[in-house]
Coordinates of N, CA and C in Angstrom, one line a residue:
M923 N 131.9 73.7 176.9 CA 130.9 74.1 175.9 C 131.2 75.4 175.3
A924 N 131.8 76.2 176.1 CA 132.2 77.5 175.6 C 133.2 77.4 174.4
E925 N 134.0 76.3 174.5 CA 134.9 76.1 173.4 C 134.2 75.7 172.2
A926 N 133.1 74.9 172.3 CA 132.4 74.4 171.1 C 131.7 75.6 170.4
S927 N 131.3 76.6 171.1 CA 130.6 77.7 170.5 C 131.7 78.7 169.9
E928 N 132.9 78.7 170.4 CA 133.9 79.5 169.9 C 134.3 79.1 168.5
P929 N 134.6 77.9 168.1 CA 134.9 77.5 166.8 C 133.8 77.9 165.8
T930 N 132.6 77.8 166.3 CA 131.4 78.1 165.4 C 131.5 79.5 165.0
R931 N 131.8 80.4 165.9 CA 131.9 81.8 165.6 C 133.0 82.1 164.7
Q932 N 134.1 81.4 164.9 CA 135.3 81.5 164.0 C 134.9 81.0 162.6
Q933 N 134.2 79.9 162.5 CA 133.8 79.4 161.2 C 132.9 80.4 160.5
E934 N 132.0 81.1 161.2 CA 131.1 82.0 160.6 C 131.9 83.2 160.1
E935 N 132.9 83.7 160.9 CA 133.7 84.8 160.4 C 134.4 84.4 159.1
D936 N 135.0 83.2 159.1 CA 135.7 82.7 157.9 C 134.7 82.7 156.7
K937 N 133.5 82.2 156.9 CA 132.5 82.2 155.8 C 132.2 83.6 155.3
S938 N 132.0 84.5 156.2 CA 131.7 85.8 155.8 C 132.8 86.5 155.1
K939 N 134.1 86.2 155.5 CA 135.2 86.7 154.8 C 135.3 86.2 153.4
T940 N 135.0 84.9 153.2 CA 135.1 84.3 151.9 C 134.0 84.8 151.0
K941 N 132.9 85.1 151.5 CA 131.8 85.7 150.7 C 132.2 87.1 150.2
R942 N 132.8 87.8 151.0 CA 133.2 89.2 150.7 C 134.4 89.2 149.7
S943 N 135.3 88.2 149.8 CA 136.4 88.2 148.9 C 136.2 87.3 147.7
A944 N 134.9 87.0 147.4 CA 134.6 86.3 146.2 C 135.0 87.1 145.0
P945 N 135.5 86.5 143.9 CA 135.9 87.2 142.8 C 134.7 87.9 142.1
S946 N 134.8 89.2 141.9 CA 133.8 90.0 141.3 C 134.1 90.2 139.8
S947 N 133.1 90.5 139.1 CA 133.3 90.8 137.6 C 134.1 92.1 137.5
D948 N 134.8 92.2 136.4 CA 135.6 93.3 136.1 C 134.9 94.5 135.4
V949 N 133.6 94.3 135.2 CA 132.8 95.2 134.5 C 132.3 96.3 135.4
D950 N 132.6 97.6 135.1 CA 132.2 98.7 135.9 C 130.9 99.2 135.4
L951 N 129.8 99.0 136.2 CA 128.5 99.4 135.8 C 128.0 100.8 136.2
E952 N 128.9 101.5 136.9 CA 128.5 102.8 137.3 C 128.7 103.8 136.1
P953 N 127.7 104.7 135.9 CA 127.9 105.6 134.7 C 129.0 106.6 134.9
N954 N 129.8 106.7 133.9 CA 130.9 107.7 133.9 C 130.4 109.0 133.6
F955 N 130.7 110.0 134.4 CA 130.2 111.4 134.2 C 130.6 111.9 132.8
F956 N 131.8 111.6 132.3 CA 132.3 112.2 131.1 C 131.6 111.5 129.9
V957 N 131.2 110.3 130.0 CA 130.5 109.6 128.9 C 129.1 110.2 128.8
V958 N 128.4 110.3 130.0 CA 127.1 110.9 130.0 C 127.1 112.3 129.5
A959 N 128.0 113.1 129.9 CA 128.1 114.5 129.5 C 128.4 114.6 128.0
G960 N 129.3 113.7 127.5 CA 129.6 113.6 126.0 C 128.4 113.3 125.2
M961 N 127.6 112.3 125.7 CA 126.4 111.9 125.0 C 125.4 113.0 125.0
F962 N 125.2 113.7 126.1 CA 124.3 114.9 126.1 C 124.8 116.0 125.2
L963 N 126.0 116.2 125.2 CA 126.6 117.3 124.3 C 126.4 116.9 122.8
A964 N 126.6 115.7 122.5 CA 126.4 115.2 121.1 C 125.0 115.3 120.7
F965 N 124.1 114.9 121.5 CA 122.6 115.0 121.3 C 122.2 116.4 121.1
T966 N 122.7 117.3 122.0 CA 122.3 118.7 121.9 C 122.9 119.4 120.6
L967 N 124.1 119.0 120.2 CA 124.6 119.6 119.0 C 123.9 119.1 117.8
I968 N 123.5 117.9 117.7 CA 122.8 117.3 116.6 C 121.4 118.0 116.5
V969 N 120.6 118.0 117.5 CA 119.3 118.6 117.5 C 119.4 120.1 117.2
G970 N 120.3 120.8 117.9 CA 120.5 122.2 117.6 C 120.9 122.5 116.2
S971 N 121.7 121.7 115.6 CA 122.1 121.9 114.2 C 120.9 121.7 113.3
I972 N 120.1 120.7 113.6 CA 118.9 120.5 112.7 C 117.9 121.7 112.8
F973 N 117.7 122.2 114.0 CA 116.8 123.4 114.2 C 117.5 124.6 113.4
Y974 N 118.7 124.8 113.6 CA 119.4 125.9 113.0 C 119.3 125.8 111.4
Y975 N 119.5 124.5 110.9 CA 119.5 124.3 109.5 C 118.1 124.6 109.0
K976 N 117.0 124.2 109.7 CA 115.6 124.4 109.2 C 115.3 125.9 109.2
V977 N 115.8 126.7 110.2 CA 115.6 128.1 110.2 C 116.4 128.8 109.2
D978 N 117.6 128.4 109.0 CA 118.5 129.0 108.0 C 118.2 128.6 106.6
N979 N 117.4 127.6 106.3 CA 117.1 127.1 105.0 C 115.9 127.8 104.4
R980 N 115.4 128.8 105.0 CA 114.2 129.6 104.5 C 114.7 130.3 103.2
S981 N 113.7 130.8 102.5 CA 114.0 131.5 101.3 C 114.5 132.9 101.5
P982 N 115.7 133.3 101.0 CA 116.7 132.6 100.4 C 117.6 131.8 101.5
P983 N 118.1 130.7 101.2 CA 118.9 129.9 102.2 C 120.1 130.7 102.7
G984 N 120.4 130.5 103.9 CA 121.6 131.1 104.5 C 122.9 130.4 104.2
A985 N 124.0 130.8 104.8 CA 125.3 130.2 104.5 C 125.4 128.8 105.0
F986 N 124.9 128.5 106.2 CA 125.0 127.2 106.8 C 124.1 126.2 106.0
A987 N 122.9 126.6 105.7 CA 122.0 125.7 104.9 C 122.5 125.5 103.5
S988 N 123.1 126.5 102.9 CA 123.6 126.3 101.5 C 124.8 125.3 101.5
W989 N 125.6 125.5 102.6 CA 126.8 124.5 102.7 C 126.3 123.1 102.9
V990 N 125.3 122.9 103.8 CA 124.8 121.6 104.0 C 124.2 121.0 102.8
N991 N 123.4 121.8 102.1 CA 122.7 121.3 100.9 C 123.7 121.0 99.8
E992 N 124.8 121.7 99.7 CA 125.8 121.4 98.7 C 126.6 120.1 99.1
K993 N 127.0 120.0 100.3 CA 127.8 118.9 100.7 C 127.0 117.6 100.9
Y994 N 125.8 117.7 101.5 CA 125.0 116.6 101.8 C 123.6 116.7 101.2
P995 N 123.5 116.4 99.9 CA 122.1 116.7 99.3 C 121.1 115.7 99.8
W996 N 121.4 114.6 100.4 CA 120.4 113.7 101.0 C 119.7 114.4 102.2
I997 N 120.4 115.3 102.9 CA 119.8 116.0 104.0 C 118.7 117.0 103.5
D998 N 119.1 117.6 102.4 CA 118.1 118.5 101.8 C 116.9 117.8 101.3
T999 N 117.0 116.7 100.7 CA 115.8 116.0 100.2 C 115.0 115.3 101.4
S1000 N 115.7 114.9 102.4 CA 114.9 114.3 103.5 C 114.3 115.3 104.5
L1001 N 114.9 116.4 104.7 CA 114.3 117.4 105.6 C 113.5 118.5 104.9
N1002 N 113.6 118.6 103.6 CA 112.9 119.6 102.9 C 112.0 119.0 101.8
R1003 N 111.1 118.2 102.2 CA 110.2 117.6 101.2 C 109.3 118.6 100.7
P1004 N 108.9 118.5 99.4 CA 107.9 119.5 98.9 C 106.6 119.4 99.6
R1005 N 106.0 120.5 99.8 CA 104.7 120.6 100.5 C 103.5 120.3 99.6
S1006 N 103.4 119.2 99.0 CA 102.3 118.9 98.1 C 101.3 117.9 98.9
S1007 N 100.1 118.1 98.6 CA 99.1 117.2 99.2 C 99.1 115.9 98.5
V1008 N 99.1 114.8 99.3 CA 99.1 113.5 98.8 C 97.7 112.9 99.0
P1009 N 97.1 112.4 97.9 CA 95.7 111.9 98.1 C 95.7 110.6 98.9
V1010 N 94.7 110.5 99.7 CA 94.6 109.3 100.5 C 94.0 108.2 99.7
F1011 N 94.7 107.1 99.6 CA 94.3 105.9 98.9 C 94.1 106.2 97.4
G1012 N 94.7 107.1 96.8 CA 94.6 107.4 95.4 C 93.4 108.3 95.1
A1013 N 92.6 108.7 96.0 CA 91.4 109.5 95.7 C 91.9 111.0 95.7
Q1014 N 91.5 111.7 94.6 CA 91.9 113.0 94.5 C 90.7 113.9 94.4
A1015 N 90.7 115.0 95.0 CA 89.7 116.0 94.9 C 90.3 117.4 94.8
Q1016 N 89.7 118.2 94.0 CA 90.2 119.5 93.7 C 89.1 120.5 93.8
E1017 N 89.3 121.5 94.6 CA 88.3 122.6 94.8 C 88.1 123.3 93.4
V1018 N 86.9 123.5 93.0 CA 86.7 124.2 91.7 C 87.1 125.6 91.9
T1019 N 88.0 126.1 91.0 CA 88.4 127.5 91.1 C 87.4 128.3 90.4
G1020 N 87.3 129.6 90.7 CA 86.3 130.5 90.2 C 85.0 130.4 91.0
K1021 N 84.0 131.1 90.6 CA 82.8 131.2 91.3 C 81.8 130.2 90.6
L1022 N 81.7 129.0 91.1 CA 80.8 128.1 90.6 C 79.7 127.9 91.6
S1023 N 78.5 128.3 91.2 CA 77.4 128.3 92.1 C 76.3 127.4 91.4
L1024 N 76.0 126.3 92.0 CA 75.0 125.4 91.5 C 73.9 125.1 92.5
T1025 N 72.7 125.0 92.1 CA 71.7 124.5 93.0 C 71.8 123.0 93.2
E1026 N 71.1 122.5 94.1 CA 71.1 121.0 94.3 C 70.6 120.3 93.1
E1027 N 69.6 120.9 92.4 CA 69.1 120.3 91.2 C 70.1 120.3 90.1
E1028 N 70.8 121.4 89.9 CA 71.9 121.5 88.9 C 73.1 120.5 89.2
L1029 N 73.3 120.4 90.5 CA 74.5 119.5 90.9 C 74.2 118.1 90.7
K1030 N 72.9 117.7 90.6 CA 72.6 116.3 90.3 C 73.1 115.8 89.0
A1031 N 73.2 116.7 88.0 CA 73.7 116.4 86.7 C 75.1 116.0 86.6
Y1032 N 75.9 116.3 87.7 CA 77.3 116.0 87.8 C 77.6 114.8 88.7
D1033 N 76.9 113.7 88.6 CA 77.1 112.6 89.5 C 77.9 111.5 88.9
G1034 N 78.5 111.7 87.7 CA 79.3 110.7 87.1 C 78.7 109.8 86.1
T1035 N 77.4 109.9 85.9 CA 76.7 109.0 84.9 C 77.0 109.5 83.5
D1036 N 77.2 110.7 83.3 CA 77.5 111.2 82.0 C 79.1 111.4 81.9
S1037 N 79.7 110.6 81.1 CA 81.2 110.7 81.0 C 81.7 112.0 80.5
E1038 N 80.9 112.8 79.8 CA 81.3 114.0 79.2 C 81.4 115.1 80.3
K1039 N 80.7 115.0 81.4 CA 80.6 116.0 82.4 C 81.6 115.6 83.6
P1040 N 82.1 116.6 84.3 CA 82.9 116.3 85.5 C 82.1 115.8 86.6
I1041 N 82.7 115.2 87.6 CA 82.1 114.7 88.8 C 82.3 115.7 89.9
Y1042 N 81.2 116.2 90.4 CA 81.3 117.2 91.5 C 80.7 116.7 92.8
L1043 N 81.4 117.1 93.9 CA 81.0 116.7 95.2 C 80.8 118.0 96.0
G1044 N 79.7 118.2 96.6 CA 79.4 119.4 97.4 C 79.6 119.1 98.9
I1045 N 80.4 119.9 99.6 CA 80.5 119.8 101.0 C 80.5 121.1 101.6
N1046 N 79.5 121.4 102.5 CA 79.3 122.6 103.2 C 79.3 123.8 102.3
G1047 N 78.6 123.7 101.1 CA 78.5 124.8 100.2 C 79.6 124.9 99.2
T1048 N 80.7 124.2 99.4 CA 81.9 124.2 98.5 C 81.8 123.1 97.6
I1049 N 82.1 123.3 96.3 CA 82.0 122.3 95.3 C 83.4 121.8 94.9
F1050 N 83.6 120.5 95.0 CA 84.9 119.9 94.7 C 84.8 119.1 93.4
D1051 N 85.8 119.2 92.5 CA 85.9 118.4 91.3 C 86.6 117.1 91.6
V1052 N 85.9 116.0 91.7 CA 86.5 114.7 92.0 C 86.7 113.8 90.8
S1053 N 86.7 114.4 89.6 CA 86.8 113.7 88.3 C 88.1 112.9 88.2
A1054 N 89.1 113.3 88.9 CA 90.4 112.7 88.8 C 90.4 111.3 89.4
S1055 N 89.4 111.0 90.2 CA 89.3 109.6 90.8 C 87.9 109.0 90.5
P1056 N 87.7 108.6 89.2 CA 86.4 108.0 88.9 C 86.2 106.6 89.5
A1057 N 87.3 106.0 89.9 CA 87.2 104.7 90.6 C 86.5 104.8 91.9
F1058 N 86.7 105.9 92.6 CA 86.2 106.2 93.9 C 84.8 106.8 93.8
Y1059 N 84.7 107.8 92.9 CA 83.5 108.7 92.9 C 82.6 108.4 91.8
G1060 N 83.0 107.7 90.7 CA 82.2 107.4 89.6 C 81.2 106.4 89.8
P1061 N 80.4 106.0 88.8 CA 79.4 105.0 89.0 C 80.0 103.6 89.4
G1062 N 79.5 103.0 90.4 CA 80.1 101.8 91.0 C 81.2 102.0 92.0
G1063 N 81.6 103.2 92.2 CA 82.6 103.5 93.1 C 82.1 103.5 94.6
H1064 N 83.0 103.4 95.5 CA 82.5 103.3 96.9 C 81.9 104.6 97.4
Y1065 N 82.3 105.8 96.8 CA 81.8 107.1 97.3 C 80.8 107.7 96.3
N1066 N 80.3 106.9 95.4 CA 79.4 107.5 94.3 C 78.1 108.0 94.9
H1067 N 77.7 107.5 96.0 CA 76.4 108.0 96.6 C 76.6 109.4 97.2
F1068 N 77.8 109.9 97.3 CA 78.1 111.3 97.8 C 78.1 112.3 96.7
V1069 N 78.4 112.0 95.5 CA 78.5 112.9 94.4 C 77.2 113.4 93.9
G1070 N 77.2 114.5 93.2 CA 76.0 115.1 92.6 C 75.0 115.7 93.6
K1071 N 75.5 115.9 94.9 CA 74.7 116.5 95.9 C 75.6 117.1 97.0
D1072 N 75.0 117.9 97.9 CA 75.7 118.4 99.0 C 75.8 117.3 100.1
A1073 N 76.9 116.8 100.3 CA 77.1 115.6 101.2 C 77.5 116.0 102.6
T1074 N 77.2 117.2 103.0 CA 77.6 117.7 104.3 C 77.0 116.9 105.4
L1075 N 75.7 116.6 105.3 CA 75.0 115.9 106.4 C 75.5 114.5 106.5
Y1076 N 75.8 113.8 105.3 CA 76.3 112.5 105.3 C 77.6 112.4 106.0
L1077 N 78.5 113.3 105.7 CA 79.9 113.3 106.2 C 79.9 113.7 107.7
E1078 N 79.1 114.6 108.1 CA 79.1 115.0 109.5 C 78.5 113.9 110.4
N1079 N 77.5 113.2 110.0 CA 76.9 112.2 110.9 C 77.5 110.8 110.7
G1080 N 78.5 110.7 109.8 CA 79.2 109.4 109.7 C 78.3 108.4 109.0

């Protein structure tokens, strides 16, 4: 019986050897230090160049920013967009310049019913001229109930 158990042990060793010597894939999945270091260096150079460009592009632009703007104008247009306010959904409001002081009774006359008068919206004591968006603030507009009065309470309480 000792001999019967001996071949079994031999067969197990053979099986374990065949499992170890099974053909493995040739793909190396371990990260290479130089690849990772190169990727980190490239990322750092790109981000650092963008930051340096933004700092150097102040008025007047420095040598690096001038060179980039001359050689690659698309970078200038994409990173240096003009700082203009864009109206939300086409609604435009402009703060009235100068000292315009109206009482609530006087403000009621500027609710958009008279097409000859501007449309005024009062918020927290500041009067805004919203005549540029009559579709929003004029008669029949979604926000018409705010114009011609101080709408601070309506806008604060939702």
